[in-house]
Coordinates of C-alpha atoms in Angstrom, one line a residue:
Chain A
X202 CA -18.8 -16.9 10.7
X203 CA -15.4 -17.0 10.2
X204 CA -13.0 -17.3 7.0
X205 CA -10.6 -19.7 6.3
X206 CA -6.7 -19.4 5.0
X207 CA -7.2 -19.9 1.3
X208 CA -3.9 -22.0 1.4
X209 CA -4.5 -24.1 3.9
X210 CA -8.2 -24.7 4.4
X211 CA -8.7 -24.1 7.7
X212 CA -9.4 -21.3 10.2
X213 CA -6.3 -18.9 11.3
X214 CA -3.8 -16.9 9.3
X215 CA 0.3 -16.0 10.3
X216 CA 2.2 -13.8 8.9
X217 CA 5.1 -15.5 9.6
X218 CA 7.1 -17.8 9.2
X219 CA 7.5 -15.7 5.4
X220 CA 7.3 -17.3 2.4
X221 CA 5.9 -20.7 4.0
X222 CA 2.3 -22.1 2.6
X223 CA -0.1 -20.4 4.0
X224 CA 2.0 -17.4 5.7
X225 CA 2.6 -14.2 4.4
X226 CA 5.3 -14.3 0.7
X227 CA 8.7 -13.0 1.7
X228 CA 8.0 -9.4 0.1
X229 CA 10.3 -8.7 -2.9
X230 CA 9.0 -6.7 -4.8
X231 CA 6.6 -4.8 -2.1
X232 CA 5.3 -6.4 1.3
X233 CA 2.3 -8.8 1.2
X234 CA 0.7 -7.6 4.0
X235 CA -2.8 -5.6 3.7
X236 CA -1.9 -1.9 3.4
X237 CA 2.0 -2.1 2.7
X238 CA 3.4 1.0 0.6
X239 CA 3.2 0.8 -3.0
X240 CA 3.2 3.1 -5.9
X241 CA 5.9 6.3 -5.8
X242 CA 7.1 5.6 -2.6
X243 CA 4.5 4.9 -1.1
X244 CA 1.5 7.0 -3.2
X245 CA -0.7 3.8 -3.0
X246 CA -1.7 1.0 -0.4
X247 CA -1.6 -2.7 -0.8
X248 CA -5.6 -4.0 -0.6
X249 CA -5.0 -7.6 0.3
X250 CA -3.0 -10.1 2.0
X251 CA -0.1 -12.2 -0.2
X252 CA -0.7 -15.5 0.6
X253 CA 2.6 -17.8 0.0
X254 CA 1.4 -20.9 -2.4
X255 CA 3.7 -23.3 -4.5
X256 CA 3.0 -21.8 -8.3
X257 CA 1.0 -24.4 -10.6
X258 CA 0.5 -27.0 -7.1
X259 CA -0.8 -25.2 -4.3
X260 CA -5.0 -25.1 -4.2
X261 CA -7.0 -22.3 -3.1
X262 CA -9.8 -23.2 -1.1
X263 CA -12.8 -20.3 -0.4
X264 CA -12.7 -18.9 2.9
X265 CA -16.0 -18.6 2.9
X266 CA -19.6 -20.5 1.3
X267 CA -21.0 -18.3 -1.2
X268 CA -22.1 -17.8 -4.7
X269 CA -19.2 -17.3 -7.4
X270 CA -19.7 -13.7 -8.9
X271 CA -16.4 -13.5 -11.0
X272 CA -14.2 -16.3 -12.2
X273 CA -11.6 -15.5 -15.1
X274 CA -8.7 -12.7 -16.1
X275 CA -9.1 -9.9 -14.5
X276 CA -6.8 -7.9 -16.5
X277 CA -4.3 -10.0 -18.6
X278 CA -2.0 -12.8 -18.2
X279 CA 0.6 -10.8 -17.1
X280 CA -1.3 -7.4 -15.8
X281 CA -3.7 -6.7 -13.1
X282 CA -5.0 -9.3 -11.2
X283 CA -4.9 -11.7 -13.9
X284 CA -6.6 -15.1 -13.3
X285 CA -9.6 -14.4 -10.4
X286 CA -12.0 -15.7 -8.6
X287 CA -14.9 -13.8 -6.7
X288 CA -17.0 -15.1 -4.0
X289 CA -20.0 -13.3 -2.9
X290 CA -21.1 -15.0 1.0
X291 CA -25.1 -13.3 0.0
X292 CA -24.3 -11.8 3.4
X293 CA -22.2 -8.5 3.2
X294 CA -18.6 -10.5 2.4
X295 CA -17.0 -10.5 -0.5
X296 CA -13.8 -12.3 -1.0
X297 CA -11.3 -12.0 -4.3
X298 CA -8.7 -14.6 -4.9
X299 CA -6.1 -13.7 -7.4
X300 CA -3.0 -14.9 -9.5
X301 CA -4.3 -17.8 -10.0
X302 CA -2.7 -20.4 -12.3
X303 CA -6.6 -21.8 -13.4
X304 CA -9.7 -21.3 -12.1
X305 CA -11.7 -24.3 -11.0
X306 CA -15.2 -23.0 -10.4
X307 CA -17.8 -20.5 -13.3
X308 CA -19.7 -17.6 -12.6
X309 CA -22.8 -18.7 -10.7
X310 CA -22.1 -21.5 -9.2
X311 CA -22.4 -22.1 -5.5
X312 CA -19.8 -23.0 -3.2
X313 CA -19.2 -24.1 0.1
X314 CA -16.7 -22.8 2.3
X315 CA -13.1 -24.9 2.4
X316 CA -13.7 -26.1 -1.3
X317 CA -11.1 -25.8 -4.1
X318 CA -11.9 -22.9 -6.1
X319 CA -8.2 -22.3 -7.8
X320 CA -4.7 -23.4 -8.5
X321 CA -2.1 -21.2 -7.0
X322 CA 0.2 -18.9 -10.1
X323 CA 1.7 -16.2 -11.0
X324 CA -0.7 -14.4 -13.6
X325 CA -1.4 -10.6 -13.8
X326 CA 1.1 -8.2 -12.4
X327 CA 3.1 -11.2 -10.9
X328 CA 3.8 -13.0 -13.6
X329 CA 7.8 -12.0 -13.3
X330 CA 7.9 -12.3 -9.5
X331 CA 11.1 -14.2 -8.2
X332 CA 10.8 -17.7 -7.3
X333 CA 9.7 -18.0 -3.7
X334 CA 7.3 -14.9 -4.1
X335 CA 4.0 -17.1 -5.3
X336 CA 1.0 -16.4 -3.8
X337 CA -2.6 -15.8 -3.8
X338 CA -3.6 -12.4 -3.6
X339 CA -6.5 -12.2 -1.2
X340 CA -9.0 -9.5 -0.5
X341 CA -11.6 -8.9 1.9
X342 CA -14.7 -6.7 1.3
X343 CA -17.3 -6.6 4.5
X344 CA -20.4 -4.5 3.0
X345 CA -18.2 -3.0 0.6
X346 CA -15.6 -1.3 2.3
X347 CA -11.9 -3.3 2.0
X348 CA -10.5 -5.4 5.4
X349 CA -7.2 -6.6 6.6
X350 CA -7.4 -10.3 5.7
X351 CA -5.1 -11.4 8.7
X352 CA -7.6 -9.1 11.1
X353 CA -10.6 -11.0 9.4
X354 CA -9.0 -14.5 9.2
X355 CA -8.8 -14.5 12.9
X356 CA -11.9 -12.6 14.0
X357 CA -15.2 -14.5 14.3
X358 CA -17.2 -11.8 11.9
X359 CA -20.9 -11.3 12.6
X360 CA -22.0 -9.1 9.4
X361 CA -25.4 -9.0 10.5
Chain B
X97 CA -7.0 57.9 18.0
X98 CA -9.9 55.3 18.8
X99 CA -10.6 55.8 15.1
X100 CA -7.5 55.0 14.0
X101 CA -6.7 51.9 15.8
X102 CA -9.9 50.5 14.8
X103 CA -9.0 50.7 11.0
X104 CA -5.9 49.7 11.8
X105 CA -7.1 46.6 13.7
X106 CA -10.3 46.1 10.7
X107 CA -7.3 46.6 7.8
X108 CA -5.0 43.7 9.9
X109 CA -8.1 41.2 9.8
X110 CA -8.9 42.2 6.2
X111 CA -5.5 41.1 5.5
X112 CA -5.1 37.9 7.2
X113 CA -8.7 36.6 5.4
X114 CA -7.0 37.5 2.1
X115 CA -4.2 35.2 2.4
X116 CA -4.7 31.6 1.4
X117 CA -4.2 28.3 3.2
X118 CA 0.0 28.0 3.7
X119 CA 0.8 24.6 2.4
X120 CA 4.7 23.6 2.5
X121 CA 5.6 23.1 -0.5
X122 CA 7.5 19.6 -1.7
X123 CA 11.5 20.2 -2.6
X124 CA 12.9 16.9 -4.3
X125 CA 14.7 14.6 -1.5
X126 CA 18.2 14.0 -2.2
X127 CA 19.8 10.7 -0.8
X128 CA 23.6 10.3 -0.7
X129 CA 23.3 12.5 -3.8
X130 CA 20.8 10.9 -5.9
X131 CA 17.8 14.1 -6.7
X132 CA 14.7 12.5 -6.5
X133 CA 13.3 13.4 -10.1
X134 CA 16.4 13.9 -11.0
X135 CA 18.7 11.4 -11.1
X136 CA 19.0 8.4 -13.3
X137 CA 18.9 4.3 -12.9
X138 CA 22.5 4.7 -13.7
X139 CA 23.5 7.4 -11.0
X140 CA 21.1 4.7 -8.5
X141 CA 23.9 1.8 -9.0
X142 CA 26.8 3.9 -9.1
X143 CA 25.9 5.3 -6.2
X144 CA 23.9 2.4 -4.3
X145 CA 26.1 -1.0 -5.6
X146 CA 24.4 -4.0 -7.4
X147 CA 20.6 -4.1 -6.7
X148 CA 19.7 -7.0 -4.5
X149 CA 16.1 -6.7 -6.4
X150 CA 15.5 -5.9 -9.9
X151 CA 12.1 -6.3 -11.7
X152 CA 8.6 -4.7 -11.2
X153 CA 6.5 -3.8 -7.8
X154 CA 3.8 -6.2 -6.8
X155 CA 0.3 -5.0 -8.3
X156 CA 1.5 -1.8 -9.4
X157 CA 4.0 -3.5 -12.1
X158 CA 6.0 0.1 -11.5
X159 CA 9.9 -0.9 -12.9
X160 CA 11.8 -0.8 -9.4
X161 CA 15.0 -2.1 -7.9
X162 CA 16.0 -2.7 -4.1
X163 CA 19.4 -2.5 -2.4
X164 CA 20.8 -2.7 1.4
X165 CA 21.8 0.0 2.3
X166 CA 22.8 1.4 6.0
X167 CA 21.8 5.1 5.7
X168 CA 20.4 6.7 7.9
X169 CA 19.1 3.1 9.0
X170 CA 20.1 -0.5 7.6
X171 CA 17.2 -1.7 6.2
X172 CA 15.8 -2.1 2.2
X173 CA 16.0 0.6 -0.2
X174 CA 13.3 0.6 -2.7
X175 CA 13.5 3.0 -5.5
X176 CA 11.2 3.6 -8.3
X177 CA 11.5 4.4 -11.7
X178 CA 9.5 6.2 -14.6
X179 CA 11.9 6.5 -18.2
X180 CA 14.8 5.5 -16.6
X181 CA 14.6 8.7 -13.7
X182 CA 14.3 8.2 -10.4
X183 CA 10.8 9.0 -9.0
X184 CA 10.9 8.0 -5.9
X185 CA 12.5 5.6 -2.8
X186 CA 11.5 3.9 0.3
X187 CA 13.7 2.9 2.8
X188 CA 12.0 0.1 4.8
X189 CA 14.0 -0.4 8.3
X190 CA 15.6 -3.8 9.0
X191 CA 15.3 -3.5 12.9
X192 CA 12.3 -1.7 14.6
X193 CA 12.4 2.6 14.8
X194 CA 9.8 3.9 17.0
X195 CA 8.2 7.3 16.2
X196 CA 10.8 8.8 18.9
X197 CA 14.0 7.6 17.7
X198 CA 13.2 8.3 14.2
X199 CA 12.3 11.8 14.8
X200 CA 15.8 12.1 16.6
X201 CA 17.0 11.1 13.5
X202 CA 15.1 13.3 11.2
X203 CA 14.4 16.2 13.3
X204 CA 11.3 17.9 14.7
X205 CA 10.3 20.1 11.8
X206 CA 7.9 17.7 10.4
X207 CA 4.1 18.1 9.6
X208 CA 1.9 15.4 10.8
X209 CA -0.7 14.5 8.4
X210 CA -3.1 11.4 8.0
X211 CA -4.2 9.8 4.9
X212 CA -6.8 7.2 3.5
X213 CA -7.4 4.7 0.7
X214 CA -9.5 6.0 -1.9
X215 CA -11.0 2.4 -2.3
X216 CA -13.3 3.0 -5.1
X217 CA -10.0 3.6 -6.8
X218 CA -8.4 0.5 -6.1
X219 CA -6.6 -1.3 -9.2
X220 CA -4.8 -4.5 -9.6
X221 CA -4.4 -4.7 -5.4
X222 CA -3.4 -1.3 -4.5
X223 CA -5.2 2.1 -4.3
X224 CA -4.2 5.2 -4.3
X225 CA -4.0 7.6 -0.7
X226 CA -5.6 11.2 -0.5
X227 CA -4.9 13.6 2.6
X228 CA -7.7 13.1 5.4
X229 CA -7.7 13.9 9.1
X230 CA -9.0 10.5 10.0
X231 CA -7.5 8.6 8.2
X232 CA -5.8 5.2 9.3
X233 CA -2.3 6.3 7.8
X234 CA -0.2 8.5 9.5
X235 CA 2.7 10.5 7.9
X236 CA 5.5 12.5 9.6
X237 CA 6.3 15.0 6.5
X238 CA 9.4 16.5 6.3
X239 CA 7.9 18.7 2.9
X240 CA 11.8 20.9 2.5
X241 CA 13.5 17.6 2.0
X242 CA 10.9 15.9 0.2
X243 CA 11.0 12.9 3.3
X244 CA 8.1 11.6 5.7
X245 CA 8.3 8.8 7.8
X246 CA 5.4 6.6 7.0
X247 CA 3.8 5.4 10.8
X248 CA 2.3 2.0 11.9
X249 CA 1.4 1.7 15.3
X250 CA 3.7 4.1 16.8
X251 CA 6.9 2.5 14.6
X252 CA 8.5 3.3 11.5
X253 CA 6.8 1.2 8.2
X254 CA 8.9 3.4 6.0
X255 CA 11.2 6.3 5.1
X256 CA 10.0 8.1 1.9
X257 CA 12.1 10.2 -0.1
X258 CA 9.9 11.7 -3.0
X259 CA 9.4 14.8 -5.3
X260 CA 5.6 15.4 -5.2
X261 CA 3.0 15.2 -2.8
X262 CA 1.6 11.8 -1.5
X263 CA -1.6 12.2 -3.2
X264 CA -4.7 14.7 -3.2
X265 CA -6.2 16.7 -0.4
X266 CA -9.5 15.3 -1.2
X267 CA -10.7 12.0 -1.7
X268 CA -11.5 11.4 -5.3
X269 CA -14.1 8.5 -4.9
X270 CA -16.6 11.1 -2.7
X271 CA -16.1 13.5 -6.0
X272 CA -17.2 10.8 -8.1
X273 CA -19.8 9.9 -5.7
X274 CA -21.6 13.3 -5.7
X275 CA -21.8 14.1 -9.2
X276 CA -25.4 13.3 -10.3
X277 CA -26.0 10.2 -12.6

């Protein structure tokens, strides 16, 4: 099984070129790449990967089939990880989409993998990020423990 | 004689058990003058220029603003804030440093130690680190000058110039783990 870039729909993730739909943002405000330094100097670890996304436009599609587990404000408008969708695969992967502008899909509900689940935004923490800097925030959970979503996007997973 | 020594040698050990662990301790980081923990937003721009960067961190929401600067690398200067004090600053290099190079720069009195996520812990996209042998993150610490070069595969992800320790010795999500339902 393997994910696909929740910008773009399809298998395969860059980092660069930055800032582009479907790449990496550009990283003010902290680097968008799975364990960049945040907090005090560096006290903290970034959990996902920033996915670049035109704000209110850009879809999100789910990288992977699965059940919807969460879907709403995770947070608040303009803290945490604001508007959020959760997919659970039923087979050890959990994937969190976040920022979103508006949530397409409720709690329950099956999809398959590709489909729109999201609008790309700026709620939660980034709500005041710069123009150029809007993204999804996407994480990775393989039987519970948190992955780099570039390492995962372009690995062919067996979570058996 | 015998007798003596081996009091002498029994009193030695008893002595070296008593002491506890040496940890180096953390002294505040000063860059181009500005006292980590110490210094104020103001004091930052005087010293540093216009920010290129002003607003809040990504996840954290943590007030910061970022500059170029050139010292002792060009690259991006991020520095935190907490009540208008400066808490702490990362210097991200523009062009690549390998572990070598920077420790020319730096010197060699640094500790090495590793770190981890403490995932369990994880809030709005970022969790916190806690000191662990194993773990995936790897810190040059320069604890008298409150610096460390932050490692990623053998390069330079960051210079750090902080106050207070990175995080705790012990993961906190195995604490919360073992403590009965």
């Amino acid at each position: 099984m393997q994910g696909v870039n929740p910008i773009t729909g399809k298998p395969f993730f860059a980092r660069d070129p930055k800032g582009q739909s479907g790449h990496e943002r550009p990283g003010a405000g902290g680097k968008g790449n799975f364990g960049a330094c945040r907090g005090q100097a560096c006290s903290r670890t970034h959990q996902g990967e920033d996915i670049s996304g035109q704000a209110y436009f850009s879809p999100v599609h789910a990288s992977t089939g699965g059940t919807v587990t969460f879907s709403g404000l995770n947070g608040s408008k303009t803290d945490g990880y604001g508007e959020t969708v959760k997919i659970d695969n039923g087979d050890g992967v959990v994937t969190v989409y976040s920022h979103n502008a508006a949530n397409g899909v409720s709690e329950g509900e099956h999809v398959t993998q590709g489909e729109v689940i999201a609008i790309v935004g700026q709620t939660g923490n980034a709500h005041d990020a710069p123009e150029g800097e809007a993204h999804v925030h996407f994480e990775v959970q393989v039987n519970g423990t948190r992955v780099d979503p570039a390492v995962w996007l372009n690995s062919t997973v067996d979570t058996h | 004689m015998n007798a003596f020594l081996l009091i002498a040698v029994f009193a030695d050990i008893s002595v070296c058990q008593a002491q506890p662990r040496v940890e180096a301790s953390w002294t505040p980081a000063v860059y181009r003058g500005l006292t980590i923990g110490g210094s104020t937003t103001a004091d930052a721009i005087r010293v540093l220029g216009k920010p290129r960067f002003s607003g809040r961190e990504q996840d954290t929401g943590l007030p910061i603003m970022s500059f170029v600067v050139s010292e002792p690398v060009r690259g991006d200067l991020t520095v935190y804030l907490e009540d208008g004090v400066i808490d702490g600053m990362t210097l991200t290099p523009k062009d690549l440093l390998a572990r070598k190079e920077a420790i020319k720069l730096l010197g060699s009195d640094y500790i090495q130690v590793r770190y981890a996520s403490d995932g369990c812990l994880t809030e709005a996209g970022s969790a916190p680190i806690y000191e662990s042998p194993d773990g995936p993150i790897e810190h040059l610490e320069y604890r008298a000058r409150g610096q460390a070069l932050i490692l990623h595969d053998g390069f330079v992800e960051a210079i750090a110039f902080v106050h207070k320790p990175f995080g705790p010795i012990r993961s906190r999500c195995s604490t919360m783990k073992s403590k009965p339902r």
